[in-house]
PDB file of C-alpha atoms in Angstrom:
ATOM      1  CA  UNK A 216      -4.010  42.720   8.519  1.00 48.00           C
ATOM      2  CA  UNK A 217      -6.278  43.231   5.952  1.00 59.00           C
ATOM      3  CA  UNK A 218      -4.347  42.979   2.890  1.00 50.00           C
ATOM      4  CA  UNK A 219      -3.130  39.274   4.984  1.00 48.00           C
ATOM      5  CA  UNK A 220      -6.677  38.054   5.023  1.00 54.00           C
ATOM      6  CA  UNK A 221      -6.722  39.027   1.100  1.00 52.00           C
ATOM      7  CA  UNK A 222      -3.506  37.042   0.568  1.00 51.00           C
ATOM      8  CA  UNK A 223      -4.582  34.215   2.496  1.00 58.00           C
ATOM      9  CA  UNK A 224      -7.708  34.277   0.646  1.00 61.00           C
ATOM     10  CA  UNK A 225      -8.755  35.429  -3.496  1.00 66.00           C
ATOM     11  CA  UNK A 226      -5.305  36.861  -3.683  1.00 55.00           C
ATOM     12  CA  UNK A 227      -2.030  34.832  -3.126  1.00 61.00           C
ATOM     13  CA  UNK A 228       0.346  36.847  -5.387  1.00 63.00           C
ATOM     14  CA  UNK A 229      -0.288  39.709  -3.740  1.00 52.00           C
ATOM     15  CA  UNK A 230       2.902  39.695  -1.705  1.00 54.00           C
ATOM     16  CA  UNK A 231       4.958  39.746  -4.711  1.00 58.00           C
ATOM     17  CA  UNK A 232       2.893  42.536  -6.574  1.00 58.00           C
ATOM     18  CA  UNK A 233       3.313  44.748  -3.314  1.00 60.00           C
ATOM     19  CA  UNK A 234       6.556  43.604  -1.767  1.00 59.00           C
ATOM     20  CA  UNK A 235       6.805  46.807   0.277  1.00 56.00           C
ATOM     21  CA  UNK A 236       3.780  46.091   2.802  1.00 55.00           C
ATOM     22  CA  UNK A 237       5.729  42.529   3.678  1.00 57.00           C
ATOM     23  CA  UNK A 238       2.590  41.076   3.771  1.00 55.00           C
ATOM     24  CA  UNK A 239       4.649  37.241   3.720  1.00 53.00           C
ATOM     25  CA  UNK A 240       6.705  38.625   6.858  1.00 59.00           C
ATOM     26  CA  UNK A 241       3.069  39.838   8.819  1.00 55.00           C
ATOM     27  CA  UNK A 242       1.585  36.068   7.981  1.00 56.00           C
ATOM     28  CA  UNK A 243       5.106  34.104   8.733  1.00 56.00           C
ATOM     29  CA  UNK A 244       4.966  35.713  12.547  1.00 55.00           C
ATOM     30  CA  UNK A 245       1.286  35.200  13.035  1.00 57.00           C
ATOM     31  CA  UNK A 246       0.348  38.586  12.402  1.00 58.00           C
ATOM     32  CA  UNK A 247       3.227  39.795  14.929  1.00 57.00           C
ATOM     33  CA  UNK A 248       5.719  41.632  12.541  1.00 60.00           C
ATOM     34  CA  UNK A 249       4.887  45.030  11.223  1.00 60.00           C
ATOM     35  CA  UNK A 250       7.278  46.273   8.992  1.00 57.00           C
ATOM     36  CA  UNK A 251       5.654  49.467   8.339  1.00 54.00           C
ATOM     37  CA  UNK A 252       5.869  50.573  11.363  1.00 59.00           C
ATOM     38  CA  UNK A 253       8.171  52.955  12.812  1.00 56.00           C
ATOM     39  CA  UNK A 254       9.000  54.447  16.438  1.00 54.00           C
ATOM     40  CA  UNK A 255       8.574  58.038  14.909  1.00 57.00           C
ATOM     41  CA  UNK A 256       5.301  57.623  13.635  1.00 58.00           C
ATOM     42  CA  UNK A 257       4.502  57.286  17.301  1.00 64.00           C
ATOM     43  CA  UNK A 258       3.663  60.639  20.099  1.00 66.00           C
ATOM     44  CA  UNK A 259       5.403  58.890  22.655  1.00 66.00           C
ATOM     45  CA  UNK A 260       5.998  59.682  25.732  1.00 68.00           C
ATOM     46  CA  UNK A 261       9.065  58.965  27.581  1.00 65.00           C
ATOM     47  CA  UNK A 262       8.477  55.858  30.901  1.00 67.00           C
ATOM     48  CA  UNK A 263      11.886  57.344  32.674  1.00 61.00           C
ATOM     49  CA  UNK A 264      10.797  55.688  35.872  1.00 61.00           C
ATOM     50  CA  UNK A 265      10.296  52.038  34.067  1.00 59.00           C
ATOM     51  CA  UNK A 266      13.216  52.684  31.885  1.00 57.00           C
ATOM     52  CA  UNK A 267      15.841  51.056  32.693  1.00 62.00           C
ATOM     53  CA  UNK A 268      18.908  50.316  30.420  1.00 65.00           C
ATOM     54  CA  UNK A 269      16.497  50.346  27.505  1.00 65.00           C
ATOM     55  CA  UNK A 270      14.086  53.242  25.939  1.00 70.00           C
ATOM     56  CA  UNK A 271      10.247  52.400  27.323  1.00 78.00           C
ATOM     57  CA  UNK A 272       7.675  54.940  25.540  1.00 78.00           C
ATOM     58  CA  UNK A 273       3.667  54.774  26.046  1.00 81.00           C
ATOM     59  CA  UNK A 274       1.579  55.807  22.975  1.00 83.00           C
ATOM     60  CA  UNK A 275      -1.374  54.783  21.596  1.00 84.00           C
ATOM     61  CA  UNK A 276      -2.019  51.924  18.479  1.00 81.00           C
ATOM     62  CA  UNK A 277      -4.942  50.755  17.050  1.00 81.00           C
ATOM     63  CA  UNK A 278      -7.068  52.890  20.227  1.00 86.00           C
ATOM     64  CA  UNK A 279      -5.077  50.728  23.077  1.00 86.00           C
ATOM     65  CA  UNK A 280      -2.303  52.557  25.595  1.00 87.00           C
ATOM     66  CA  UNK A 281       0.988  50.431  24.842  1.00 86.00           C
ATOM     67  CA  UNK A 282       4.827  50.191  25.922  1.00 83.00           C
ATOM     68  CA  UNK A 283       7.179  50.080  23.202  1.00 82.00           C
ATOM     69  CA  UNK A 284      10.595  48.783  24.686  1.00 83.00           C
ATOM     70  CA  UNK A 285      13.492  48.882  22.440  1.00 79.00           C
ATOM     71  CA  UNK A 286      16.197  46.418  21.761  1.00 78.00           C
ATOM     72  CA  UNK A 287      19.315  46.987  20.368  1.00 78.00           C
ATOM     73  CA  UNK A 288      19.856  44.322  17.241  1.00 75.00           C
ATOM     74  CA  UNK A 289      22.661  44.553  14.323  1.00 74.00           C
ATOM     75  CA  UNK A 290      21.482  43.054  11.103  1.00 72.00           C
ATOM     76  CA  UNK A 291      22.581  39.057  11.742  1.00 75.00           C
ATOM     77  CA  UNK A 292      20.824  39.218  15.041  1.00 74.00           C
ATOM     78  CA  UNK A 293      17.746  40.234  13.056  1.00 70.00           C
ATOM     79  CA  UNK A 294      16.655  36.916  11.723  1.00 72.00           C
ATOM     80  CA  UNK A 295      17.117  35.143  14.990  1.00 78.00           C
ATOM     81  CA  UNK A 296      15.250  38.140  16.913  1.00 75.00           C
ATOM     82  CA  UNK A 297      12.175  37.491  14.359  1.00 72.00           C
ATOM     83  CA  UNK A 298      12.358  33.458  14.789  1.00 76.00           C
ATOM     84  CA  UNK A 299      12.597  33.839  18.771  1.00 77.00           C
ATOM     85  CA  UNK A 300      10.027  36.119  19.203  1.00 74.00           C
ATOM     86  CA  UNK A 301       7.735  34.656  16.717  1.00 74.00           C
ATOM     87  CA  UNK A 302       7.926  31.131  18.242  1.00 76.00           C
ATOM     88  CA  UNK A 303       7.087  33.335  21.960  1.00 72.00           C
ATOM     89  CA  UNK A 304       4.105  34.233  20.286  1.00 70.00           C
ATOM     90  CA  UNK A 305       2.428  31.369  19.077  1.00 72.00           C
ATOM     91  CA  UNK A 306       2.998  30.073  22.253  1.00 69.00           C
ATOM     92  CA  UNK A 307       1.594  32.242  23.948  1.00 65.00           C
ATOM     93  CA  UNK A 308      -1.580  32.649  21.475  1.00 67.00           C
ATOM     94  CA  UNK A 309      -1.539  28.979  22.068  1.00 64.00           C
ATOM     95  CA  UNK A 310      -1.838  29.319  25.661  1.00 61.00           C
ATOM     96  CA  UNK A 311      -4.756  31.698  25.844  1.00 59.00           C
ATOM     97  CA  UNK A 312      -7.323  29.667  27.041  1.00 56.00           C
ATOM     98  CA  UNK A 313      -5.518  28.903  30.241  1.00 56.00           C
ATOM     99  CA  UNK A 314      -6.686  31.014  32.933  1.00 53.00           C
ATOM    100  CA  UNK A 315      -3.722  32.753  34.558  1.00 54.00           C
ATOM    101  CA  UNK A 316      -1.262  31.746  32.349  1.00 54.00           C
ATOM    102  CA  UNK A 317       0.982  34.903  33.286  1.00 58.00           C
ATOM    103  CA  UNK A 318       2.519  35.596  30.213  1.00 64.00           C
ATOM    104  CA  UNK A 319       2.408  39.211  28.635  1.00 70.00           C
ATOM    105  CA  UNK A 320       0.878  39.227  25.034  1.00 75.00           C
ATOM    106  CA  UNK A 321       2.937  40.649  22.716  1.00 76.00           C
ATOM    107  CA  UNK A 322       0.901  42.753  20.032  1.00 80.00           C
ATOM    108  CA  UNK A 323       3.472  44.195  17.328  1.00 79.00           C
ATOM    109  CA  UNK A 324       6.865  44.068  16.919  1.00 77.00           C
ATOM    110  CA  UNK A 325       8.653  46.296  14.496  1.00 76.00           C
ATOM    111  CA  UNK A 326      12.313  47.249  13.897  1.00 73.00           C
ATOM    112  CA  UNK A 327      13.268  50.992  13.592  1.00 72.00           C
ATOM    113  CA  UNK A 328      14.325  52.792  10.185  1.00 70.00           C
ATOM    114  CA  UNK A 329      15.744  55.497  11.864  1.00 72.00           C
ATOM    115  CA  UNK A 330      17.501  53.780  14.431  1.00 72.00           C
ATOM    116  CA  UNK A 331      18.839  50.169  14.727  1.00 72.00           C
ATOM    117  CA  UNK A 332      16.672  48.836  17.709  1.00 76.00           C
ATOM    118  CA  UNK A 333      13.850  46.277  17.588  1.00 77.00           C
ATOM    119  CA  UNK A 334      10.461  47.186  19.261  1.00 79.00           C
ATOM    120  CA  UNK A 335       8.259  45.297  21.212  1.00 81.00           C
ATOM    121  CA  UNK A 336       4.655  46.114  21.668  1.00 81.00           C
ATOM    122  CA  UNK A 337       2.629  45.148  24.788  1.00 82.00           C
ATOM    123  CA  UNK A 338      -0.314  46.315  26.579  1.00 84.00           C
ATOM    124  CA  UNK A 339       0.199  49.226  28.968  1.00 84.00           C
ATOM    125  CA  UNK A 340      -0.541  48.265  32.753  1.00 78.00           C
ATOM    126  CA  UNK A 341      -1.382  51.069  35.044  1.00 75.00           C
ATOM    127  CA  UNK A 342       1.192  50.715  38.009  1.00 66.00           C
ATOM    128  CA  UNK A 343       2.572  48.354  35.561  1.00 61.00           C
ATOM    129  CA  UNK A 344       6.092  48.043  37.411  1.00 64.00           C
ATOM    130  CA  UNK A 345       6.377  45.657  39.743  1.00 63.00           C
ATOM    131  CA  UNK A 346       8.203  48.029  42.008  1.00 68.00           C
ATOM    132  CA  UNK A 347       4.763  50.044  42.354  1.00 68.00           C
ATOM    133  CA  UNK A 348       2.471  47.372  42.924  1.00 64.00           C
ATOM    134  CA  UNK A 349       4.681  46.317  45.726  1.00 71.00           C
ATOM    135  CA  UNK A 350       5.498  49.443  47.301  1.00 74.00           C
ATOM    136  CA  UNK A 351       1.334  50.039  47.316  1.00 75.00           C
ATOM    137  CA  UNK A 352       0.252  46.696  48.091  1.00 77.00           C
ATOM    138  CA  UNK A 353       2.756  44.077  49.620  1.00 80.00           C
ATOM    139  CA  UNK A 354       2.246  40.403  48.833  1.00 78.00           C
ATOM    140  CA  UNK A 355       0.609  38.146  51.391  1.00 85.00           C
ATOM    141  CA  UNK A 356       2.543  35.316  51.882  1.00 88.00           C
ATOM    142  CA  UNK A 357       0.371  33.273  50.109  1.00 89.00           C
ATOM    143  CA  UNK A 358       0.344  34.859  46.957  1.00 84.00           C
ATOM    144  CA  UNK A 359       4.482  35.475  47.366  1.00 84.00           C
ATOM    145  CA  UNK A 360       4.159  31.502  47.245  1.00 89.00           C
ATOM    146  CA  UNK A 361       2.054  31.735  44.403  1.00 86.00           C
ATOM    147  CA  UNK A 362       4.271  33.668  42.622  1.00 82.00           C
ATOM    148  CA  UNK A 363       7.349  31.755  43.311  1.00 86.00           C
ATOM    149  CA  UNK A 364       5.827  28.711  41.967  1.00 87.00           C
ATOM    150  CA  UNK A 365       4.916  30.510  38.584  1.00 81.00           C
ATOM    151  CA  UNK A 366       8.327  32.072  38.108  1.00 83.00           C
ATOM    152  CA  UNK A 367       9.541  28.438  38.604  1.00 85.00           C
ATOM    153  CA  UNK A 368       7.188  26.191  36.179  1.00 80.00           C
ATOM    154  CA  UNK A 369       8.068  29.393  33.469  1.00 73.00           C
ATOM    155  CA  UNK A 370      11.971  28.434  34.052  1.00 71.00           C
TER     156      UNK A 370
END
């Protein structure tokens, strides 16, 4: 982030004098992409109960609790991966300043060294599965409408 703002700033060539920190990939994704990051530089702990076909850990980055879900993606699948998720972002940094806009912020994402997966970074949510919120606190049928209508202006 830093070394971005440097860039950005006094210092364009630094991307091509340090080529390993991908400093062009960080600013092309609006400070999404981290390439130096890895899922085993992480103590994460396994979310078997959220887990479903994919691996869901909880760990800690930057002082937050966040969910890194994995995604399996070969190497042509990369760019488009990066481009879609990217454009989800600025969106939804765009979006911000609408109140209830319902869309999960994305902090990092990062694809695995040791494995081939993509990772997606997002806040961690208490109770965060929907499953849970339900089963201890049903929707009125009010807020089941509001819902509805949300799930249908995101379609």
């Amino acid at each position: 982030m830093k070394l971005s703002a440097l860039a950005e700033g006094r210092f364009p060539e630094l991307p091509q004098l340090s080529p390993e920190a991908d400093i062009h990939s960080y600013m092309s994704s609006g400070g999404l992409v981290f390439r130096s990051l890895d899922r085993d530089m992480f103590d994460a702990e396994p979310m078997r109960e959220l887990s479903g076909r994919r691996p869901l850990v909880c760990t800690e980055f930057q002082g937050q609790r966040v969910i890194l879900k994995g995604y399996t993606v070969n190497e042509e699948a990369e760019a488009r991966v990066l481009e879609r998720t990217t454009q989800f972002h600025r969106t939804r940094t765009q979006r911000e300043s609408q109140p209830d806009s319902g869309i999960l912020p994305l902090l990092a994402l990062f694809f695995g060294k040791s494995d081939p997966l993509a990772y997606v970074m997002v806040p961690y949510f208490p109770n965060g599965s929907l499953w849970a919120v339900q089963a201890a606190k049903p929707l009125t049928a009010t807020e089941s409408v509001k819902v509805m209508r949300g799930v249908a202006r995101g379609l």
